[in-house]
CSV table of C-alpha atoms in Angstrom, one decimal:
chain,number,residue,atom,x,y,z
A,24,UNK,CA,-15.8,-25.8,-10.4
A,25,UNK,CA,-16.9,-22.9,-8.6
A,26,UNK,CA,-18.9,-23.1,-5.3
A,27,UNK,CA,-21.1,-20.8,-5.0
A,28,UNK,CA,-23.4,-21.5,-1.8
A,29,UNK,CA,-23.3,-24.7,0.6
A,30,UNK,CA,-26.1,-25.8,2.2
A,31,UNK,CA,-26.7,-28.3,5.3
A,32,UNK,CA,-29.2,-30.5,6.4
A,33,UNK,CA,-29.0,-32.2,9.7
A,34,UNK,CA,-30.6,-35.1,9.9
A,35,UNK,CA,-30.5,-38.4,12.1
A,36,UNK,CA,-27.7,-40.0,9.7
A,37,UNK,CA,-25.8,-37.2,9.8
A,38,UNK,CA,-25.0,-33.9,8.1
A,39,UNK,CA,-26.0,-33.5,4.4
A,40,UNK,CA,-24.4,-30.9,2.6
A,41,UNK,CA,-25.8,-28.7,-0.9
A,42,UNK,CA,-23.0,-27.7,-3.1
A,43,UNK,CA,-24.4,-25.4,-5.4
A,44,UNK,CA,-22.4,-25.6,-8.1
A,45,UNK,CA,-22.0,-23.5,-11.8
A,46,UNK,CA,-19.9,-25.1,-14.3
A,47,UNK,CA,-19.0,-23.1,-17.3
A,48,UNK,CA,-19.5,-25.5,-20.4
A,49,UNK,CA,-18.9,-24.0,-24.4
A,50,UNK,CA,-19.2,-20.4,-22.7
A,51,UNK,CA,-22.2,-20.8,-21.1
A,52,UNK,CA,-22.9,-21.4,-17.4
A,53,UNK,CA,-24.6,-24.0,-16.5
A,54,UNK,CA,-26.4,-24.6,-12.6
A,55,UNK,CA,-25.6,-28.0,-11.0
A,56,UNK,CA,-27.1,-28.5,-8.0
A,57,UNK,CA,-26.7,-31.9,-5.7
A,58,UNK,CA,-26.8,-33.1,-2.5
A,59,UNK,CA,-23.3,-34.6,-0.5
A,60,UNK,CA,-23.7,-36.2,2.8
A,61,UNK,CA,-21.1,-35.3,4.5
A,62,UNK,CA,-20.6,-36.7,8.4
A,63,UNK,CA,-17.7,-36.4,10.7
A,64,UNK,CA,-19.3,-38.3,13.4
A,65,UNK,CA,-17.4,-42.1,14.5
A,66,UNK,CA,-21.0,-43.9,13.5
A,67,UNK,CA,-21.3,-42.7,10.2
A,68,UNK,CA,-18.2,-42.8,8.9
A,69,UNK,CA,-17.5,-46.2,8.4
A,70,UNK,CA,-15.0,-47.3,5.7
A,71,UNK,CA,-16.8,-49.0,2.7
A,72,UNK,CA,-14.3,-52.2,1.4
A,73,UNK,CA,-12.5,-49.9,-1.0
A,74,UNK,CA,-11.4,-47.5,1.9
A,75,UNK,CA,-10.4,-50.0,4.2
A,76,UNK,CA,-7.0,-50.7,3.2
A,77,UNK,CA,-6.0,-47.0,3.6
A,78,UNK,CA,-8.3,-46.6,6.5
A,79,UNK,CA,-6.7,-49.2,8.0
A,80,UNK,CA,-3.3,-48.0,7.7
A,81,UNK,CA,-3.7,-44.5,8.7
A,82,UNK,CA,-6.1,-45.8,11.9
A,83,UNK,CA,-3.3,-47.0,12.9
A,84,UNK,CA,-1.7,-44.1,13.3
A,85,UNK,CA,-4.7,-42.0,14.4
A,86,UNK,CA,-4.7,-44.7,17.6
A,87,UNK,CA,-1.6,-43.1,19.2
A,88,UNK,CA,-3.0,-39.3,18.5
A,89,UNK,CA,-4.9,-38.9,21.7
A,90,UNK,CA,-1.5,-39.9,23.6
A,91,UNK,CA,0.4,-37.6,22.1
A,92,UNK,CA,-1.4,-34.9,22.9
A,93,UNK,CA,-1.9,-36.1,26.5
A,94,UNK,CA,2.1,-36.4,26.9
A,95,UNK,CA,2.6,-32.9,25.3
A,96,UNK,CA,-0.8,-31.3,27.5
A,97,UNK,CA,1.5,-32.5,31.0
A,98,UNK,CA,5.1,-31.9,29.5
A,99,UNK,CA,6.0,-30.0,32.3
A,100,UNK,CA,10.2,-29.1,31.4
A,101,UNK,CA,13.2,-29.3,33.4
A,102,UNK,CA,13.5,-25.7,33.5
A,103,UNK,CA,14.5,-25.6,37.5
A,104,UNK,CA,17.0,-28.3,37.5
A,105,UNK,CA,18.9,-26.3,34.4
A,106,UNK,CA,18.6,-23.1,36.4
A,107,UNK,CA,20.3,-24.8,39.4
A,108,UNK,CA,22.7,-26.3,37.0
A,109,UNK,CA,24.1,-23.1,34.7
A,110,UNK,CA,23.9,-21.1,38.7
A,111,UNK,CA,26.3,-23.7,39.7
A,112,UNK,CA,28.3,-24.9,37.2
A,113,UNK,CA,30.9,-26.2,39.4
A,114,UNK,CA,28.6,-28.5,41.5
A,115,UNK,CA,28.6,-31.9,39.8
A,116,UNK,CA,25.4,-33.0,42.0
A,117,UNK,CA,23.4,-30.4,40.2
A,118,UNK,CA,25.0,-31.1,36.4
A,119,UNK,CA,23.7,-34.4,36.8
A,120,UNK,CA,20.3,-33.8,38.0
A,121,UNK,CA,19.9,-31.5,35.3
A,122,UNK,CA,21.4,-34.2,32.6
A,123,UNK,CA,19.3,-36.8,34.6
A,124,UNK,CA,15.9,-34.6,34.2
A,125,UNK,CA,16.8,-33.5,30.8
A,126,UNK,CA,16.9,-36.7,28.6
A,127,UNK,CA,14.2,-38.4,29.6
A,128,UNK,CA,11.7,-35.8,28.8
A,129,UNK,CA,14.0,-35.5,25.4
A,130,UNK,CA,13.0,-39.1,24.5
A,131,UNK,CA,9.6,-37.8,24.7
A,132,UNK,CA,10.7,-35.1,22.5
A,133,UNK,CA,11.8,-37.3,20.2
A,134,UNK,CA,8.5,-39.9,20.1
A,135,UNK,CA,6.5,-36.4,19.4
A,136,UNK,CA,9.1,-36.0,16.3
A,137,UNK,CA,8.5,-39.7,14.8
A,138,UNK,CA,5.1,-39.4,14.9
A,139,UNK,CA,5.0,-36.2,12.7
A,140,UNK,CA,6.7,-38.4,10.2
A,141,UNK,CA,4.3,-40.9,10.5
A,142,UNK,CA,1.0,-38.2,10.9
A,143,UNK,CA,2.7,-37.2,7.0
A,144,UNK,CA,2.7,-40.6,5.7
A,145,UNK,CA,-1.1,-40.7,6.7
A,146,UNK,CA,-1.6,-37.3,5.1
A,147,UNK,CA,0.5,-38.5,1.7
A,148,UNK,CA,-1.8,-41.9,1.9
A,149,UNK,CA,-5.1,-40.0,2.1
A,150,UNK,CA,-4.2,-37.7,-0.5
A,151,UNK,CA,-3.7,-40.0,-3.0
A,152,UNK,CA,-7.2,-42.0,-2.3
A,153,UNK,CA,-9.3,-38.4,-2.2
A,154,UNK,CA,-8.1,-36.9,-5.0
A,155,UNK,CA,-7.4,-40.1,-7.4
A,156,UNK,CA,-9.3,-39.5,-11.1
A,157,UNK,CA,-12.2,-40.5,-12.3
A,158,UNK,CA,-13.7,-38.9,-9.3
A,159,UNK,CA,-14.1,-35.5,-8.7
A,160,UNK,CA,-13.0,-33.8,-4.9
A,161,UNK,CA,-16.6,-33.5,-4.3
A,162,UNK,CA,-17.5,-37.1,-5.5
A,163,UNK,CA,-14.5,-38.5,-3.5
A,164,UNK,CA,-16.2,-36.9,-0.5
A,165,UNK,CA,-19.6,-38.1,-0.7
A,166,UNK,CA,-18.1,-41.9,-2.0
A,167,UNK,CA,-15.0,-42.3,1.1
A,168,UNK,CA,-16.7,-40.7,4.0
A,169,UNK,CA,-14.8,-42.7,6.5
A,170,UNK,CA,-11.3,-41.1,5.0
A,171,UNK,CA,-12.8,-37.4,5.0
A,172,UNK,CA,-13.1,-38.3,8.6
A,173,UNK,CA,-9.5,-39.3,9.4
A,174,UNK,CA,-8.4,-36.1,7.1
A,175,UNK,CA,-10.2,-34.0,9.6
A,176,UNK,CA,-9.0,-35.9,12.7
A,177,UNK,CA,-5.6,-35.5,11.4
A,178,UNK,CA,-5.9,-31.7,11.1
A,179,UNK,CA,-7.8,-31.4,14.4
A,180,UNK,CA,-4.9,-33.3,15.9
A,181,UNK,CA,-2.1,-31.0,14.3
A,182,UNK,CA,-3.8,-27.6,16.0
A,183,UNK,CA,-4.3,-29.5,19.2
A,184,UNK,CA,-0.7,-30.0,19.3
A,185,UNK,CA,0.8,-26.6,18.0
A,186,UNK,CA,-1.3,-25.2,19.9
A,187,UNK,CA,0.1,-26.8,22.8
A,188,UNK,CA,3.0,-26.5,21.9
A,189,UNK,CA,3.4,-22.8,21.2
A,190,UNK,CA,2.1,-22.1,24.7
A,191,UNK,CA,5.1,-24.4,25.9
A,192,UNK,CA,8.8,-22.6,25.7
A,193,UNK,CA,10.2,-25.5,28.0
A,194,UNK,CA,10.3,-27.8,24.9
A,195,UNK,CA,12.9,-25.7,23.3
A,196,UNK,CA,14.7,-24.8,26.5
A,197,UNK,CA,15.0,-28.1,27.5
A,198,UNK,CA,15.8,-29.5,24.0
A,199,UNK,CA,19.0,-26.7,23.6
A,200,UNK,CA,20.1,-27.3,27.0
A,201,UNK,CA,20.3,-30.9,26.0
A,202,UNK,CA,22.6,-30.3,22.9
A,203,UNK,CA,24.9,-28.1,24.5
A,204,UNK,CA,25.8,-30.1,27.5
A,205,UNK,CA,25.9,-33.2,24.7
A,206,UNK,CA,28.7,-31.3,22.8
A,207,UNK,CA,30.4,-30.5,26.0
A,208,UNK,CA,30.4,-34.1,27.0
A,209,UNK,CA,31.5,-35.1,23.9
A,210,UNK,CA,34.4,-32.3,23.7
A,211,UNK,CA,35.5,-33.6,27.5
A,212,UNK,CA,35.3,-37.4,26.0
A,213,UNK,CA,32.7,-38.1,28.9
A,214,UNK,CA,30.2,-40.6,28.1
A,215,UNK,CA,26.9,-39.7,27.9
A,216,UNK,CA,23.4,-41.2,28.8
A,217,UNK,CA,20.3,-40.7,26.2
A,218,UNK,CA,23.4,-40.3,23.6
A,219,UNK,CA,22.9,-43.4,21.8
A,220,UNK,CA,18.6,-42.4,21.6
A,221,UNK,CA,19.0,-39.1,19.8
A,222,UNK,CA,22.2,-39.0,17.6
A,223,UNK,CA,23.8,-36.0,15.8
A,224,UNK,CA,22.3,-36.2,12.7
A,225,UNK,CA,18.0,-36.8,14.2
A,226,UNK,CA,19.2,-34.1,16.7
A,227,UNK,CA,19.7,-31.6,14.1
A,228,UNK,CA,16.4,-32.6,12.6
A,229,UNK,CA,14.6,-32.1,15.6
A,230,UNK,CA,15.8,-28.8,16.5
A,231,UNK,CA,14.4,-27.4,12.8
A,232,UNK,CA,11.2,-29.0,13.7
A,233,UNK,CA,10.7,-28.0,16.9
A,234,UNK,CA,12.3,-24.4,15.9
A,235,UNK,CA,8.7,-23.9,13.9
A,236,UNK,CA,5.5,-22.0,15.3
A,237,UNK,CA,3.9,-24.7,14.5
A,238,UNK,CA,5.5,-27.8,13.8
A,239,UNK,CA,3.0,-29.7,13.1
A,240,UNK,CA,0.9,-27.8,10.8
A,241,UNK,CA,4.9,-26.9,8.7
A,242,UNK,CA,4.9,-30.7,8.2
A,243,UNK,CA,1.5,-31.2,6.8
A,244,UNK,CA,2.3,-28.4,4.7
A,245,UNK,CA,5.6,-29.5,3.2
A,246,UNK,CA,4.2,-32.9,2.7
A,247,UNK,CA,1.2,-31.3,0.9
A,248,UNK,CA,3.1,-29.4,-1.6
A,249,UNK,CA,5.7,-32.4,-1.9
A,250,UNK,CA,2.2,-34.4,-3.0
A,251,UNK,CA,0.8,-32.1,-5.8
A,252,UNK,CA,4.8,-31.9,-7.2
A,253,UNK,CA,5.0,-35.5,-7.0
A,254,UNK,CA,1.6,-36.1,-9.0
A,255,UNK,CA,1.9,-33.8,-12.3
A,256,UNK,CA,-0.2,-35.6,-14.0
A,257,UNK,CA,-3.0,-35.4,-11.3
A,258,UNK,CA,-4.9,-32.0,-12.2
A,259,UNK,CA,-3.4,-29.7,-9.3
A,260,UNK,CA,-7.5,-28.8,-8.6
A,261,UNK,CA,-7.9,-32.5,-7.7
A,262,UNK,CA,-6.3,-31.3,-4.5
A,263,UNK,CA,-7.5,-27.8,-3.6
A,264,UNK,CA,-11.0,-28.2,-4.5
A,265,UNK,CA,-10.9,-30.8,-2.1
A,266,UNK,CA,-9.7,-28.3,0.5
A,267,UNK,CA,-11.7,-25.7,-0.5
A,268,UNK,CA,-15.2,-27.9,0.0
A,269,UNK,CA,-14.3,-29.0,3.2
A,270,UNK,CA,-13.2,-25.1,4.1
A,271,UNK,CA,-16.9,-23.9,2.7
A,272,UNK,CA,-18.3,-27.1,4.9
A,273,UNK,CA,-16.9,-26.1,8.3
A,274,UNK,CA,-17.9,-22.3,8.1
A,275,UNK,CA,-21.3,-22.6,7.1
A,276,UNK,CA,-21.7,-25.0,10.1
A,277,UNK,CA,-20.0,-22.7,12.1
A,278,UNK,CA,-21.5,-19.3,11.0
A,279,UNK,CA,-24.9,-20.3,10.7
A,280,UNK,CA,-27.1,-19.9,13.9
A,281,UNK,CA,-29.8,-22.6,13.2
A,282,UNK,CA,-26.9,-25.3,12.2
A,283,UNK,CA,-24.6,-24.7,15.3
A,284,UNK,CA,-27.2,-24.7,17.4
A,285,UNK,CA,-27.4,-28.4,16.5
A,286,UNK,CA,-23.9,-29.3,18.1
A,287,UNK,CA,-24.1,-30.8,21.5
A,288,UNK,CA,-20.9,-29.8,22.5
A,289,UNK,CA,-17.9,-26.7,21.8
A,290,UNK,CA,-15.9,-29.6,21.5
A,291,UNK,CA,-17.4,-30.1,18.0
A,292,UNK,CA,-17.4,-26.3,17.4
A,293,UNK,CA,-13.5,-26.6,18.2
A,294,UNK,CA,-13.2,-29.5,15.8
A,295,UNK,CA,-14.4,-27.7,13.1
A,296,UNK,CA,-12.3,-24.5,14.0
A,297,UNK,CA,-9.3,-26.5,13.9
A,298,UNK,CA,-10.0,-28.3,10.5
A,299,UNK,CA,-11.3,-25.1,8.8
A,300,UNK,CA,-7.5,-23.4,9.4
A,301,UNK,CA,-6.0,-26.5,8.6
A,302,UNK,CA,-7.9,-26.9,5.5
A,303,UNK,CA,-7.1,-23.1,4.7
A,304,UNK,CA,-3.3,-23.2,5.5
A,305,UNK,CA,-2.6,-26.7,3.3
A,306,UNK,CA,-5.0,-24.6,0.0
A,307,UNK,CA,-2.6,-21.5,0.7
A,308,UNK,CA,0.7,-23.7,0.2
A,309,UNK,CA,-0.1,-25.7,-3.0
A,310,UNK,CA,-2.4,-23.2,-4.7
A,311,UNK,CA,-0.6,-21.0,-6.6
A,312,UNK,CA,-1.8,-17.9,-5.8
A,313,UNK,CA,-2.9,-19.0,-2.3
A,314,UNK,CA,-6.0,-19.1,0.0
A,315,UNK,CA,-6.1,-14.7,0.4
A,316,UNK,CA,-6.5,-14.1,-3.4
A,317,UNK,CA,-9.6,-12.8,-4.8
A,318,UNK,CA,-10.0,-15.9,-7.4
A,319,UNK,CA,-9.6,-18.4,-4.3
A,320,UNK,CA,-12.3,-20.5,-4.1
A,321,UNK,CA,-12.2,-20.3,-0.2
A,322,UNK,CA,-14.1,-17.3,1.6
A,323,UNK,CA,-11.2,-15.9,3.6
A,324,UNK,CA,-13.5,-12.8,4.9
A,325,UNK,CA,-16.1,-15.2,6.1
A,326,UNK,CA,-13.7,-17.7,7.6
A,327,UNK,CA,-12.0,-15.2,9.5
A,328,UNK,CA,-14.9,-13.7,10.4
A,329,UNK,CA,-16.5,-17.5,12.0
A,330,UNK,CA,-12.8,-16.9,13.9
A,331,UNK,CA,-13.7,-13.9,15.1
A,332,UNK,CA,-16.8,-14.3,16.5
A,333,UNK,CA,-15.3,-17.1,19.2
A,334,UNK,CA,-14.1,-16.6,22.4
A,335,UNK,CA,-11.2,-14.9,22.1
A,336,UNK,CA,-8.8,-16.9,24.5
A,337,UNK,CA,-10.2,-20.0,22.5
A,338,UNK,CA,-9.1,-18.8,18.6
A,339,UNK,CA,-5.8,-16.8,19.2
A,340,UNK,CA,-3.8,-20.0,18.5
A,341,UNK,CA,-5.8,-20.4,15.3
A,342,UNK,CA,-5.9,-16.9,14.5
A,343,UNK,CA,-2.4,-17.0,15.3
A,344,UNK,CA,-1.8,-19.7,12.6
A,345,UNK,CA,-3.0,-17.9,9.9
A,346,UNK,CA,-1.0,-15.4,10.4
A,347,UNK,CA,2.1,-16.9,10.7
A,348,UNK,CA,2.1,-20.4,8.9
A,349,UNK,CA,0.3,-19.3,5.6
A,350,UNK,CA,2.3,-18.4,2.7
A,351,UNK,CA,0.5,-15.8,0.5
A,352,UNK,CA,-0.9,-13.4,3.3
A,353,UNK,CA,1.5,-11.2,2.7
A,354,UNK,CA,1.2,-10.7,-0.7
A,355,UNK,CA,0.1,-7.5,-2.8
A,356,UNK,CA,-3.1,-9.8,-4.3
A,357,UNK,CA,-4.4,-10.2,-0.5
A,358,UNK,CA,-6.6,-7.1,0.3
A,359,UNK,CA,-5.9,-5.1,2.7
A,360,UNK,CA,-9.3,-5.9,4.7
A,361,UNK,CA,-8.2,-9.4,5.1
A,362,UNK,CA,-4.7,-8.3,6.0
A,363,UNK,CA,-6.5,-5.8,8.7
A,364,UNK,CA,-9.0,-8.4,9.9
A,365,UNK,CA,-5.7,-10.7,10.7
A,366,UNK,CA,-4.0,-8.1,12.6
């Protein structure tokens, strides 16, 4: 399934969406034209009885998002007491302010950690209800409106926080300081506080996590393409067309003047920023030959483009993104306009 054009109507239920569709059937093409309503507003997406079980579970989840982020927006570092500390390293008062500053805020470290393991469970869960056969990605869009949502509020989520968290180099300062005075300690046999929270073995996890650009978004991806190799026998367009639609969906709200002038607030223009590159970045890891190809069924020039119309202080973490957490940007298939509209 190609799509060729997509076309939105706002109305007072929400935001109905054209997918103008050509299917190739016994060699000949053949026009399919229908109408998907497609909302990402709370009122609207509400989960029918066969969602709810998912829904359900990844709500759940979703519920602690908003704290996260509020935790990571006010993670301020230790980063003056570990000065003090490696200036002096004789003066014990200072090593254990440092220590003392250190582990708490690496417990909070460690809470943003388990809940990108749990964010990926909700991912893997939604996955398998919006790409399950008989339906097709389109269908399952239209039929589970309420889990489109959470898909969306899952990506918008995972921006918000690498966002955040690539403007923050305290995280990793504070999180290395905290491994090497724990292997001193332990070398010196001197007991150690927080020890018992973060072992050896989640420590190591943590630092490869939070040694990503984006951490977030490098989970997401993983589990993605840990999906479509877990599912052979689900067709692997199941999953990208799904991607792919919701891609086209967000940039013709975004790049058309009549339908953004319908958004109340640049919140909801920044939502639909953040799950257009989401979208684009999970296509680019399980198609295989990625979202920059000239047989992807996403508009990279046009995306990019929606990107750089924007404030530019407001997109560079996006922009930033695609650059650095896709996988086939670099490749010879991605033309070289794309390659110089990214630089």
């Amino acid at each position: 399934m190609l799509i060729r054009e997509v076309v939105i109507l706002f109305n007072k239920t929400g935001i109905s969406v054209n997918l103008h569709t050509i299917f190739e059937i016994e060699g000949q093409e053949q026009n399919h034209q229908h109408w998907l309503k497609l909302s990402f507003s709370r009122r609207d997406a509400q989960p029918t009885e066969s969602e709810k079980e998912i829904y359900n579970q990844v709500n759940v989840v979703l519920k602690d998002a908003e704290g996260i982020l509020e935790d990571l927006q006010s993670y301020r570092g230790a980063g003056h007491e570990i000065r003090e500390a490696i200036q002096h390293p004789a003066d014990e008062k200072l090593q254990e302010k440092a220590w003392g500053a250190v582990v708490p805020l690496v417990g909070k470290l460690k809470t943003f950690y388990e809940f990108s393991q749990r964010l990926e469970a909700a991912l893997r869960g939604l996955l398998g209800a919006l790409t399950s056969t008989p339906y097709s990605p389109t269908q399952h869009l239209e039929r589970e409106q309420a889990l489109a949502k959470q898909f969306a509020e899952i990506l918008h989520f995972t921006l918000r926080f690498d966002e955040l968290k690539m403007t923050n180099p305290a995280i990793q300062n504070d999180f290395s300081y905290y491994r090497r005075t724990l292997s001193r300690m332990r070398i010196n046999n001197v007991p150690a506080e927080g020890e018992n929270e973060v072992n050896n073995e989640l420590a190591n996890r943590m630092s490869l996590f939070y040694a990503e650009a984006t951490p977030m978004l490098k989970t997401l991806s993983d589990a993605t393409t840990k999906f479509v190799s877990e599912n052979k026998n689900l067709p692997i367009e199941n999953t990208t067309d799904c991607l792919s639609t919701m891609a086209s969906v967000c940039r013709v709200m975004l790049e058309t003047p009549e339908y953004r002038s319908r958004f109340t607030n640049e919140e909801t223009v920044s939502f639909c920023l953040r799950v257009m590159v989401g979208v684009i970045i999970l296509y680019d890891h399980v198609h295989p030959v990625g979202a920059f190809a000239k047989t992807s069924k996403i508009d990279m020039k046009g995306c990019i483009k929606v990107l750089k119309d924007q404030p530019p202080n407001s997109v560079e973490g996006l922009l930033n993104a695609l650059r650095y957490t896709t996988k086939h940007l670099n490749d010879e298939t991605t033309s070289k306009q794309i390659k110089s509209m990214l630089q």
